[in-house]
């Protein structure tokens, strides 16, 4: 097992990619704290995993809530080695002039501020205990943006830059910081990315050399590698899980 005796906190773990990361980490021996605003769904994921999982209610865009979730994880498991900043949201695919100020603010609050606050919440603990791993979920939208997702793409560009900035700043503390940039992935968020125009799914797939969208498992497998000792010399990387889309 690749994460034996490790403890991970995964945000946005009630659904999609975060749920899959929680399940795969637990299967590989980790204890997992599953953080989400959808507490009921997080609880049912935790129940299905068993004793190695706890569910915690938390809005990652609120400093006090993410700090409390980290404290609760430490009370539950007595350790914390890995943070996966996965929680994210988007505005529906639409022209930039139609993106409302509230949608813009919410997307940045969850996708960028949430990642920053998550990092701030764990770094003092990681420093005290000699290191740790932070994995941020970015997106190919932050590397090769396409029309209709302007504000969302900007948040993911910010996540990638934050990842590199923190990798450089925290390396002396043996804290590795990497990001994963998935292409469109089969999760409940996907219809928002594709938008209402018919044929978008097929159009999208046609731009991916390996000929399909990503699955949550593709992303979770990369998150497993990055969290494991196999990736001990990796920091600051943006790992594209995209079937060749960004080539
Ligand atoms: N699905 C895709 O096509 C795709 C592609 C690239 C990147 N991503 C990124 O992957 C991550 C996971 O998305 P997903 O596709 O699994 O979506 P999802 O909607 O299935 O899961 C996201 C989870 O995050 C939770 N969440 C949202 N706001 C939150 C907040 N403020 N605090 C705590 N939890 C919150 C939701 O309740 C949900 O359970 C996101 O960062 C997303 O931007 C998704």
PDB file of C-alpha atoms and ligand atoms in Angstrom:
ATOM      1  CA  UNK A   1       0.000   0.000   0.000  1.00  0.00           C
ATOM      2  CA  UNK A   2       1.412   3.334  -1.058  1.00  0.00           C
ATOM      3  CA  UNK A   3      -0.028   5.599   1.651  1.00  0.00           C
ATOM      4  CA  UNK A   4       0.249   3.413   4.733  1.00  0.00           C
ATOM      5  CA  UNK A   5       0.328   5.433   8.004  1.00  0.00           C
ATOM      6  CA  UNK A   6      -0.442   8.646   6.117  1.00  0.00           C
ATOM      7  CA  UNK A   7      -3.313  11.009   6.851  1.00  0.00           C
ATOM      8  CA  UNK A   8      -4.890  13.112   4.119  1.00  0.00           C
ATOM      9  CA  UNK A   9      -7.408  15.920   4.080  1.00  0.00           C
ATOM     10  CA  UNK A  10      -9.316  16.123   0.784  1.00  0.00           C
ATOM     11  CA  UNK A  11     -11.565  19.099   0.088  1.00  0.00           C
ATOM     12  CA  UNK A  12     -14.635  18.783  -2.115  1.00  0.00           C
ATOM     13  CA  UNK A  13     -14.614  15.077  -1.305  1.00  0.00           C
ATOM     14  CA  UNK A  14     -18.370  14.464  -1.464  1.00  0.00           C
ATOM     15  CA  UNK A  15     -18.467  14.148  -5.248  1.00  0.00           C
ATOM     16  CA  UNK A  16     -16.537  13.584  -8.472  1.00  0.00           C
ATOM     17  CA  UNK A  17     -12.748  13.787  -8.396  1.00  0.00           C
ATOM     18  CA  UNK A  18     -12.452  14.479  -4.633  1.00  0.00           C
ATOM     19  CA  UNK A  19     -14.622  11.483  -3.746  1.00  0.00           C
ATOM     20  CA  UNK A  20     -12.466   9.254  -5.954  1.00  0.00           C
ATOM     21  CA  UNK A  21      -9.249  10.615  -4.398  1.00  0.00           C
ATOM     22  CA  UNK A  22     -10.626   9.896  -0.904  1.00  0.00           C
ATOM     23  CA  UNK A  23     -11.545   6.340  -1.898  1.00  0.00           C
ATOM     24  CA  UNK A  24      -8.207   5.583  -3.593  1.00  0.00           C
ATOM     25  CA  UNK A  25      -6.166   7.104  -0.752  1.00  0.00           C
ATOM     26  CA  UNK A  26      -8.104   4.999   1.789  1.00  0.00           C
ATOM     27  CA  UNK A  27      -7.636   1.872  -0.343  1.00  0.00           C
ATOM     28  CA  UNK A  28      -3.887   2.601  -0.307  1.00  0.00           C
ATOM     29  CA  UNK A  29      -3.810   2.705   3.491  1.00  0.00           C
ATOM     30  CA  UNK A  30      -4.393   6.392   4.320  1.00  0.00           C
ATOM     31  CA  UNK A  31      -6.765   7.826   6.879  1.00  0.00           C
ATOM     32  CA  UNK A  32      -8.862  10.433   5.130  1.00  0.00           C
ATOM     33  CA  UNK A  33     -10.761  13.532   6.239  1.00  0.00           C
ATOM     34  CA  UNK A  34     -13.440  14.292   3.652  1.00  0.00           C
ATOM     35  CA  UNK A  35     -14.308  17.990   3.625  1.00  0.00           C
ATOM     36  CA  UNK A  36     -17.298  19.433   1.804  1.00  0.00           C
ATOM     37  CA  UNK A  37     -20.113  21.975   2.003  1.00  0.00           C
ATOM     38  CA  UNK A  38     -22.418  19.050   1.177  1.00  0.00           C
ATOM     39  CA  UNK A  39     -22.088  17.357   4.557  1.00  0.00           C
ATOM     40  CA  UNK A  40     -24.682  14.628   3.963  1.00  0.00           C
ATOM     41  CA  UNK A  41     -22.965  13.476   0.771  1.00  0.00           C
ATOM     42  CA  UNK A  42     -19.539  13.616   2.460  1.00  0.00           C
ATOM     43  CA  UNK A  43     -20.908  11.486   5.317  1.00  0.00           C
ATOM     44  CA  UNK A  44     -22.147   8.815   2.943  1.00  0.00           C
ATOM     45  CA  UNK A  45     -18.752   8.679   1.183  1.00  0.00           C
ATOM     46  CA  UNK A  46     -17.067   8.344   4.613  1.00  0.00           C
ATOM     47  CA  UNK A  47     -19.494   5.609   5.689  1.00  0.00           C
ATOM     48  CA  UNK A  48     -18.782   3.602   2.542  1.00  0.00           C
ATOM     49  CA  UNK A  49     -15.017   3.865   3.160  1.00  0.00           C
ATOM     50  CA  UNK A  50     -15.277   2.817   6.828  1.00  0.00           C
ATOM     51  CA  UNK A  51     -13.332   3.583  10.005  1.00  0.00           C
ATOM     52  CA  UNK A  52     -10.435   5.239   8.193  1.00  0.00           C
ATOM     53  CA  UNK A  53     -12.611   8.138   7.024  1.00  0.00           C
ATOM     54  CA  UNK A  54     -14.309  11.101   8.671  1.00  0.00           C
ATOM     55  CA  UNK A  55     -16.592  13.630   7.031  1.00  0.00           C
ATOM     56  CA  UNK A  56     -16.395  17.311   7.985  1.00  0.00           C
ATOM     57  CA  UNK A  57     -18.625  20.186   6.949  1.00  0.00           C
ATOM     58  CA  UNK A  58     -16.606  23.147   5.678  1.00  0.00           C
ATOM     59  CA  UNK A  59     -16.762  25.974   3.157  1.00  0.00           C
ATOM     60  CA  UNK A  60     -13.160  26.270   1.988  1.00  0.00           C
ATOM     61  CA  UNK A  61     -13.613  29.936   1.131  1.00  0.00           C
ATOM     62  CA  UNK A  62     -13.945  30.741   4.849  1.00  0.00           C
ATOM     63  CA  UNK A  63     -10.714  30.895   6.817  1.00  0.00           C
ATOM     64  CA  UNK A  64     -12.229  29.927  10.179  1.00  0.00           C
ATOM     65  CA  UNK A  65     -13.973  26.893   8.679  1.00  0.00           C
ATOM     66  CA  UNK A  66     -10.925  25.426   6.946  1.00  0.00           C
ATOM     67  CA  UNK A  67      -8.824  26.071  10.067  1.00  0.00           C
ATOM     68  CA  UNK A  68     -11.444  24.224  12.143  1.00  0.00           C
ATOM     69  CA  UNK A  69     -11.500  21.331   9.635  1.00  0.00           C
ATOM     70  CA  UNK A  70      -7.719  20.953   9.960  1.00  0.00           C
ATOM     71  CA  UNK A  71      -7.993  21.034  13.774  1.00  0.00           C
ATOM     72  CA  UNK A  72     -10.801  18.431  13.669  1.00  0.00           C
ATOM     73  CA  UNK A  73      -8.727  16.192  11.385  1.00  0.00           C
ATOM     74  CA  UNK A  74      -5.838  16.358  13.850  1.00  0.00           C
ATOM     75  CA  UNK A  75      -8.200  15.510  16.729  1.00  0.00           C
ATOM     76  CA  UNK A  76      -9.665  12.578  14.800  1.00  0.00           C
ATOM     77  CA  UNK A  77      -6.418  11.053  13.518  1.00  0.00           C
ATOM     78  CA  UNK A  78      -3.584  12.749  15.459  1.00  0.00           C
ATOM     79  CA  UNK A  79      -1.670  13.474  12.243  1.00  0.00           C
ATOM     80  CA  UNK A  80      -1.862  15.191   8.868  1.00  0.00           C
ATOM     81  CA  UNK A  81       0.562  14.560   6.016  1.00  0.00           C
ATOM     82  CA  UNK A  82      -1.281  15.368   2.784  1.00  0.00           C
ATOM     83  CA  UNK A  83      -3.649  18.164   1.751  1.00  0.00           C
ATOM     84  CA  UNK A  84      -5.584  17.897  -1.508  1.00  0.00           C
ATOM     85  CA  UNK A  85      -7.153  21.245  -2.420  1.00  0.00           C
ATOM     86  CA  UNK A  86      -9.783  19.858  -4.780  1.00  0.00           C
ATOM     87  CA  UNK A  87     -13.003  21.753  -3.966  1.00  0.00           C
ATOM     88  CA  UNK A  88     -13.989  23.873  -6.931  1.00  0.00           C
ATOM     89  CA  UNK A  89     -16.848  25.468  -8.742  1.00  0.00           C
ATOM     90  CA  UNK A  90     -17.520  27.218 -12.040  1.00  0.00           C
ATOM     91  CA  UNK A  91     -19.906  29.515 -13.834  1.00  0.00           C
ATOM     92  CA  UNK A  92     -21.841  27.914 -16.682  1.00  0.00           C
ATOM     93  CA  UNK A  93     -20.089  28.086 -20.073  1.00  0.00           C
ATOM     94  CA  UNK A  94     -21.092  31.465 -21.577  1.00  0.00           C
ATOM     95  CA  UNK A  95     -19.647  34.586 -23.215  1.00  0.00           C
ATOM     96  CA  UNK A  96     -17.489  36.737 -20.927  1.00  0.00           C
ATOM     97  CA  UNK A  97     -19.916  39.664 -21.047  1.00  0.00           C
ATOM     98  CA  UNK A  98     -22.614  37.454 -19.485  1.00  0.00           C
ATOM     99  CA  UNK A  99     -20.565  36.320 -16.472  1.00  0.00           C
ATOM    100  CA  UNK A 100     -22.082  38.053 -13.457  1.00  0.00           C
ATOM    101  CA  UNK A 101     -20.033  39.741 -10.751  1.00  0.00           C
ATOM    102  CA  UNK A 102     -21.418  37.346  -8.148  1.00  0.00           C
ATOM    103  CA  UNK A 103     -20.461  34.317 -10.256  1.00  0.00           C
ATOM    104  CA  UNK A 104     -16.977  35.754 -10.770  1.00  0.00           C
ATOM    105  CA  UNK A 105     -16.536  36.439  -7.044  1.00  0.00           C
ATOM    106  CA  UNK A 106     -17.787  33.009  -5.980  1.00  0.00           C
ATOM    107  CA  UNK A 107     -15.585  31.185  -8.500  1.00  0.00           C
ATOM    108  CA  UNK A 108     -12.493  33.050  -7.294  1.00  0.00           C
ATOM    109  CA  UNK A 109     -13.477  32.670  -3.623  1.00  0.00           C
ATOM    110  CA  UNK A 110     -13.716  28.879  -3.823  1.00  0.00           C
ATOM    111  CA  UNK A 111     -11.101  28.058  -6.478  1.00  0.00           C
ATOM    112  CA  UNK A 112      -8.329  30.493  -5.511  1.00  0.00           C
ATOM    113  CA  UNK A 113      -8.924  31.835  -2.005  1.00  0.00           C
ATOM    114  CA  UNK A 114     -10.015  28.366  -0.877  1.00  0.00           C
ATOM    115  CA  UNK A 115      -6.724  26.853  -2.063  1.00  0.00           C
ATOM    116  CA  UNK A 116      -4.699  29.630  -0.435  1.00  0.00           C
ATOM    117  CA  UNK A 117      -6.547  29.301   2.880  1.00  0.00           C
ATOM    118  CA  UNK A 118      -6.175  25.515   2.793  1.00  0.00           C
ATOM    119  CA  UNK A 119      -2.417  25.904   2.422  1.00  0.00           C
ATOM    120  CA  UNK A 120      -2.242  28.488   5.211  1.00  0.00           C
ATOM    121  CA  UNK A 121      -4.172  26.154   7.496  1.00  0.00           C
ATOM    122  CA  UNK A 122      -1.807  23.173   7.113  1.00  0.00           C
ATOM    123  CA  UNK A 123       1.637  24.751   6.741  1.00  0.00           C
ATOM    124  CA  UNK A 124       2.269  25.433  10.464  1.00  0.00           C
ATOM    125  CA  UNK A 125       1.495  21.772  11.220  1.00  0.00           C
ATOM    126  CA  UNK A 126       3.612  20.499   8.307  1.00  0.00           C
ATOM    127  CA  UNK A 127       6.522  22.699   9.427  1.00  0.00           C
ATOM    128  CA  UNK A 128       6.300  21.394  12.975  1.00  0.00           C
ATOM    129  CA  UNK A 129       6.320  17.796  11.755  1.00  0.00           C
ATOM    130  CA  UNK A 130       9.126  18.030   9.222  1.00  0.00           C
ATOM    131  CA  UNK A 131       7.192  18.280   5.958  1.00  0.00           C
ATOM    132  CA  UNK A 132       4.097  17.385   4.011  1.00  0.00           C
ATOM    133  CA  UNK A 133       2.524  17.296   0.579  1.00  0.00           C
ATOM    134  CA  UNK A 134       0.019  19.727  -0.938  1.00  0.00           C
ATOM    135  CA  UNK A 135      -1.777  18.828  -4.170  1.00  0.00           C
ATOM    136  CA  UNK A 136      -3.901  21.495  -5.829  1.00  0.00           C
ATOM    137  CA  UNK A 137      -6.435  20.614  -8.511  1.00  0.00           C
ATOM    138  CA  UNK A 138      -5.946  23.043 -11.382  1.00  0.00           C
ATOM    139  CA  UNK A 139      -7.202  22.518 -14.932  1.00  0.00           C
ATOM    140  CA  UNK A 140      -6.159  22.446 -18.565  1.00  0.00           C
ATOM    141  CA  UNK A 141      -8.410  25.544 -18.685  1.00  0.00           C
ATOM    142  CA  UNK A 142      -5.600  27.327 -16.834  1.00  0.00           C
ATOM    143  CA  UNK A 143      -3.048  26.210 -19.448  1.00  0.00           C
ATOM    144  CA  UNK A 144      -4.978  26.267 -22.742  1.00  0.00           C
ATOM    145  CA  UNK A 145      -8.177  28.270 -22.133  1.00  0.00           C
ATOM    146  CA  UNK A 146     -11.062  27.978 -24.545  1.00  0.00           C
ATOM    147  CA  UNK A 147     -14.044  30.323 -25.116  1.00  0.00           C
ATOM    148  CA  UNK A 148     -16.895  30.380 -22.605  1.00  0.00           C
ATOM    149  CA  UNK A 149     -15.026  29.724 -19.374  1.00  0.00           C
ATOM    150  CA  UNK A 150     -13.034  32.937 -18.973  1.00  0.00           C
ATOM    151  CA  UNK A 151     -13.389  33.532 -15.240  1.00  0.00           C
ATOM    152  CA  UNK A 152     -13.016  29.848 -14.370  1.00  0.00           C
ATOM    153  CA  UNK A 153      -9.886  29.571 -16.537  1.00  0.00           C
ATOM    154  CA  UNK A 154      -8.385  32.583 -14.763  1.00  0.00           C
ATOM    155  CA  UNK A 155      -8.936  30.920 -11.387  1.00  0.00           C
ATOM    156  CA  UNK A 156      -7.061  27.833 -12.535  1.00  0.00           C
ATOM    157  CA  UNK A 157      -4.192  29.903 -13.941  1.00  0.00           C
ATOM    158  CA  UNK A 158      -3.979  31.447 -10.472  1.00  0.00           C
ATOM    159  CA  UNK A 159      -3.962  27.994  -8.862  1.00  0.00           C
ATOM    160  CA  UNK A 160      -1.035  26.926 -11.057  1.00  0.00           C
ATOM    161  CA  UNK A 161       0.974  30.053 -10.245  1.00  0.00           C
ATOM    162  CA  UNK A 162       0.181  29.750  -6.543  1.00  0.00           C
ATOM    163  CA  UNK A 163       1.375  26.133  -6.697  1.00  0.00           C
ATOM    164  CA  UNK A 164       4.740  27.164  -8.139  1.00  0.00           C
ATOM    165  CA  UNK A 165       5.093  30.114  -5.745  1.00  0.00           C
ATOM    166  CA  UNK A 166       4.437  27.927  -2.704  1.00  0.00           C
ATOM    167  CA  UNK A 167       6.654  25.117  -4.024  1.00  0.00           C
ATOM    168  CA  UNK A 168       9.551  27.571  -4.106  1.00  0.00           C
ATOM    169  CA  UNK A 169       8.720  29.134  -0.730  1.00  0.00           C
ATOM    170  CA  UNK A 170       8.032  25.935   1.194  1.00  0.00           C
ATOM    171  CA  UNK A 171      10.726  23.618  -0.202  1.00  0.00           C
ATOM    172  CA  UNK A 172      13.162  24.443   2.645  1.00  0.00           C
ATOM    173  CA  UNK A 173      10.477  23.063   5.015  1.00  0.00           C
ATOM    174  CA  UNK A 174      10.288  19.797   3.004  1.00  0.00           C
ATOM    175  CA  UNK A 175       6.769  20.675   1.935  1.00  0.00           C
ATOM    176  CA  UNK A 176       6.124  19.634  -1.668  1.00  0.00           C
ATOM    177  CA  UNK A 177       3.436  21.510  -3.611  1.00  0.00           C
ATOM    178  CA  UNK A 178       2.189  20.180  -6.959  1.00  0.00           C
ATOM    179  CA  UNK A 179      -0.904  20.671  -9.084  1.00  0.00           C
ATOM    180  CA  UNK A 180      -2.892  18.434 -11.391  1.00  0.00           C
ATOM    181  CA  UNK A 181      -4.450  19.913 -14.521  1.00  0.00           C
ATOM    182  CA  UNK A 182      -7.260  17.604 -15.658  1.00  0.00           C
ATOM    183  CA  UNK A 183      -8.995  17.993 -18.990  1.00  0.00           C
ATOM    184  CA  UNK A 184     -12.831  17.852 -19.005  1.00  0.00           C
ATOM    185  CA  UNK A 185     -13.688  15.046 -16.601  1.00  0.00           C
ATOM    186  CA  UNK A 186     -16.814  12.893 -16.236  1.00  0.00           C
ATOM    187  CA  UNK A 187     -18.214  14.402 -13.001  1.00  0.00           C
ATOM    188  CA  UNK A 188     -21.376  16.326 -12.027  1.00  0.00           C
ATOM    189  CA  UNK A 189     -19.514  19.586 -12.857  1.00  0.00           C
ATOM    190  CA  UNK A 190     -19.008  18.618 -16.511  1.00  0.00           C
ATOM    191  CA  UNK A 191     -22.342  19.927 -17.925  1.00  0.00           C
ATOM    192  CA  UNK A 192     -21.459  23.422 -16.638  1.00  0.00           C
ATOM    193  CA  UNK A 193     -18.173  23.333 -18.571  1.00  0.00           C
ATOM    194  CA  UNK A 194     -19.807  22.081 -21.745  1.00  0.00           C
ATOM    195  CA  UNK A 195     -22.683  24.597 -21.610  1.00  0.00           C
ATOM    196  CA  UNK A 196     -26.055  24.441 -23.345  1.00  0.00           C
ATOM    197  CA  UNK A 197     -24.896  24.382 -26.998  1.00  0.00           C
ATOM    198  CA  UNK A 198     -25.541  20.919 -28.538  1.00  0.00           C
ATOM    199  CA  UNK A 199     -22.537  18.967 -29.817  1.00  0.00           C
ATOM    200  CA  UNK A 200     -19.989  20.462 -27.376  1.00  0.00           C
ATOM    201  CA  UNK A 201     -19.090  17.097 -25.882  1.00  0.00           C
ATOM    202  CA  UNK A 202     -18.146  15.607 -29.269  1.00  0.00           C
ATOM    203  CA  UNK A 203     -16.308  18.806 -30.237  1.00  0.00           C
ATOM    204  CA  UNK A 204     -14.337  18.630 -27.018  1.00  0.00           C
ATOM    205  CA  UNK A 205     -13.433  14.958 -27.392  1.00  0.00           C
ATOM    206  CA  UNK A 206     -12.176  15.660 -30.917  1.00  0.00           C
ATOM    207  CA  UNK A 207      -9.433  17.901 -29.408  1.00  0.00           C
ATOM    208  CA  UNK A 208      -8.121  15.147 -27.107  1.00  0.00           C
ATOM    209  CA  UNK A 209      -5.542  12.906 -28.824  1.00  0.00           C
ATOM    210  CA  UNK A 210      -6.383   9.859 -26.690  1.00  0.00           C
ATOM    211  CA  UNK A 211      -9.992  10.223 -27.823  1.00  0.00           C
ATOM    212  CA  UNK A 212     -12.030  10.481 -24.624  1.00  0.00           C
ATOM    213  CA  UNK A 213     -12.730  12.705 -21.642  1.00  0.00           C
ATOM    214  CA  UNK A 214     -10.944  12.074 -18.337  1.00  0.00           C
ATOM    215  CA  UNK A 215     -12.421   9.882 -15.629  1.00  0.00           C
ATOM    216  CA  UNK A 216     -12.200  10.797 -11.938  1.00  0.00           C
ATOM    217  CA  UNK A 217      -9.956   7.724 -11.532  1.00  0.00           C
ATOM    218  CA  UNK A 218      -7.415   9.137 -14.014  1.00  0.00           C
ATOM    219  CA  UNK A 219      -7.059  12.231 -11.842  1.00  0.00           C
ATOM    220  CA  UNK A 220      -7.098  10.295  -8.559  1.00  0.00           C
ATOM    221  CA  UNK A 221      -4.319   7.984  -9.796  1.00  0.00           C
ATOM    222  CA  UNK A 222      -2.134  11.042 -10.469  1.00  0.00           C
ATOM    223  CA  UNK A 223      -3.002  12.386  -7.010  1.00  0.00           C
ATOM    224  CA  UNK A 224      -1.960   9.046  -5.514  1.00  0.00           C
ATOM    225  CA  UNK A 225       1.406   9.155  -7.276  1.00  0.00           C
ATOM    226  CA  UNK A 226       2.062  12.776  -6.262  1.00  0.00           C
ATOM    227  CA  UNK A 227       1.231  12.042  -2.613  1.00  0.00           C
ATOM    228  CA  UNK A 228       3.407   8.930  -2.499  1.00  0.00           C
ATOM    229  CA  UNK A 229       7.120   8.519  -1.798  1.00  0.00           C
ATOM    230  CA  UNK A 230       7.578   7.783  -5.532  1.00  0.00           C
ATOM    231  CA  UNK A 231       7.159  11.537  -6.111  1.00  0.00           C
ATOM    232  CA  UNK A 232       9.546  12.665  -3.386  1.00  0.00           C
ATOM    233  CA  UNK A 233      11.662  14.790  -5.781  1.00  0.00           C
ATOM    234  CA  UNK A 234       8.689  16.466  -7.467  1.00  0.00           C
ATOM    235  CA  UNK A 235       7.592  19.935  -6.443  1.00  0.00           C
ATOM    236  CA  UNK A 236       6.102  22.832  -8.384  1.00  0.00           C
ATOM    237  CA  UNK A 237       4.911  20.521 -11.180  1.00  0.00           C
ATOM    238  CA  UNK A 238       1.633  21.025 -13.001  1.00  0.00           C
ATOM    239  CA  UNK A 239       0.769  17.476 -14.046  1.00  0.00           C
ATOM    240  CA  UNK A 240      -1.543  17.421 -17.054  1.00  0.00           C
ATOM    241  CA  UNK A 241      -4.048  14.553 -16.951  1.00  0.00           C
ATOM    242  CA  UNK A 242      -5.506  15.308 -20.334  1.00  0.00           C
ATOM    243  CA  UNK A 243      -5.034  12.538 -22.905  1.00  0.00           C
ATOM    244  CA  UNK A 244      -2.624  14.812 -24.743  1.00  0.00           C
ATOM    245  CA  UNK A 245      -4.967  17.816 -25.015  1.00  0.00           C
ATOM    246  CA  UNK A 246      -2.217  20.339 -24.120  1.00  0.00           C
ATOM    247  CA  UNK A 247       0.420  18.937 -26.477  1.00  0.00           C
TER     248      UNK A 247
HETATM  249  N1  LIG B   1     -14.987  17.968 -14.078  1.00  0.00           N
HETATM  250  C1  LIG B   1     -14.124  18.586 -14.865  1.00  0.00           C
HETATM  251  O1  LIG B   1     -14.284  18.633 -16.103  1.00  0.00           O
HETATM  252  C2  LIG B   1     -12.885  19.222 -14.295  1.00  0.00           C
HETATM  253  C3  LIG B   1     -11.799  19.499 -15.151  1.00  0.00           C
HETATM  254  C4  LIG B   1     -10.658  20.107 -14.620  1.00  0.00           C
HETATM  255  C5  LIG B   1     -10.613  20.436 -13.282  1.00  0.00           C
HETATM  256  N2  LIG B   1     -11.687  20.165 -12.477  1.00  0.00           N
HETATM  257  C6  LIG B   1     -11.577  20.549 -11.067  1.00  0.00           C
HETATM  258  O2  LIG B   1     -11.698  19.390 -10.273  1.00  0.00           O
HETATM  259  C7  LIG B   1     -12.152  19.763  -8.972  1.00  0.00           C
HETATM  260  C8  LIG B   1     -13.293  18.840  -8.556  1.00  0.00           C
HETATM  261  O3  LIG B   1     -14.387  19.041  -9.425  1.00  0.00           O
HETATM  262  P1  LIG B   1     -15.400  17.883  -9.864  1.00  0.00           P
HETATM  263  O4  LIG B   1     -15.444  17.904 -11.335  1.00  0.00           O
HETATM  264  O5  LIG B   1     -15.101  16.639  -9.142  1.00  0.00           O
HETATM  265  O6  LIG B   1     -16.775  18.551  -9.382  1.00  0.00           O
HETATM  266  P2  LIG B   1     -17.946  18.055  -8.416  1.00  0.00           P
HETATM  267  O7  LIG B   1     -18.979  19.114  -8.509  1.00  0.00           O
HETATM  268  O8  LIG B   1     -18.298  16.644  -8.714  1.00  0.00           O
HETATM  269  O9  LIG B   1     -17.262  18.095  -6.977  1.00  0.00           O
HETATM  270  C9  LIG B   1     -16.884  19.297  -6.368  1.00  0.00           C
HETATM  271  C10 LIG B   1     -17.156  19.173  -4.873  1.00  0.00           C
HETATM  272  O10 LIG B   1     -16.683  20.374  -4.266  1.00  0.00           O
HETATM  273  C11 LIG B   1     -17.642  20.763  -3.293  1.00  0.00           C
HETATM  274  N3  LIG B   1     -17.514  22.194  -3.032  1.00  0.00           N
HETATM  275  C12 LIG B   1     -17.869  23.225  -3.858  1.00  0.00           C
HETATM  276  N4  LIG B   1     -17.651  24.396  -3.250  1.00  0.00           N
HETATM  277  C13 LIG B   1     -17.132  24.104  -2.024  1.00  0.00           C
HETATM  278  C14 LIG B   1     -16.702  24.895  -0.938  1.00  0.00           C
HETATM  279  N5  LIG B   1     -16.789  26.232  -0.973  1.00  0.00           N
HETATM  280  N6  LIG B   1     -16.215  24.281   0.167  1.00  0.00           N
HETATM  281  C15 LIG B   1     -16.155  22.915   0.227  1.00  0.00           C
HETATM  282  N7  LIG B   1     -16.564  22.119  -0.767  1.00  0.00           N
HETATM  283  C16 LIG B   1     -17.041  22.703  -1.876  1.00  0.00           C
HETATM  284  C17 LIG B   1     -18.979  20.374  -3.895  1.00  0.00           C
HETATM  285  O11 LIG B   1     -20.004  20.313  -2.914  1.00  0.00           O
HETATM  286  C18 LIG B   1     -18.643  19.049  -4.542  1.00  0.00           C
HETATM  287  O12 LIG B   1     -18.850  17.969  -3.646  1.00  0.00           O
HETATM  288  C19 LIG B   1     -12.526  21.235  -9.065  1.00  0.00           C
HETATM  289  O13 LIG B   1     -11.470  22.022  -8.546  1.00  0.00           O
HETATM  290  C20 LIG B   1     -12.665  21.461 -10.567  1.00  0.00           C
HETATM  291  O14 LIG B   1     -12.449  22.805 -10.924  1.00  0.00           O
HETATM  292  C21 LIG B   1     -12.802  19.564 -12.948  1.00  0.00           C
END
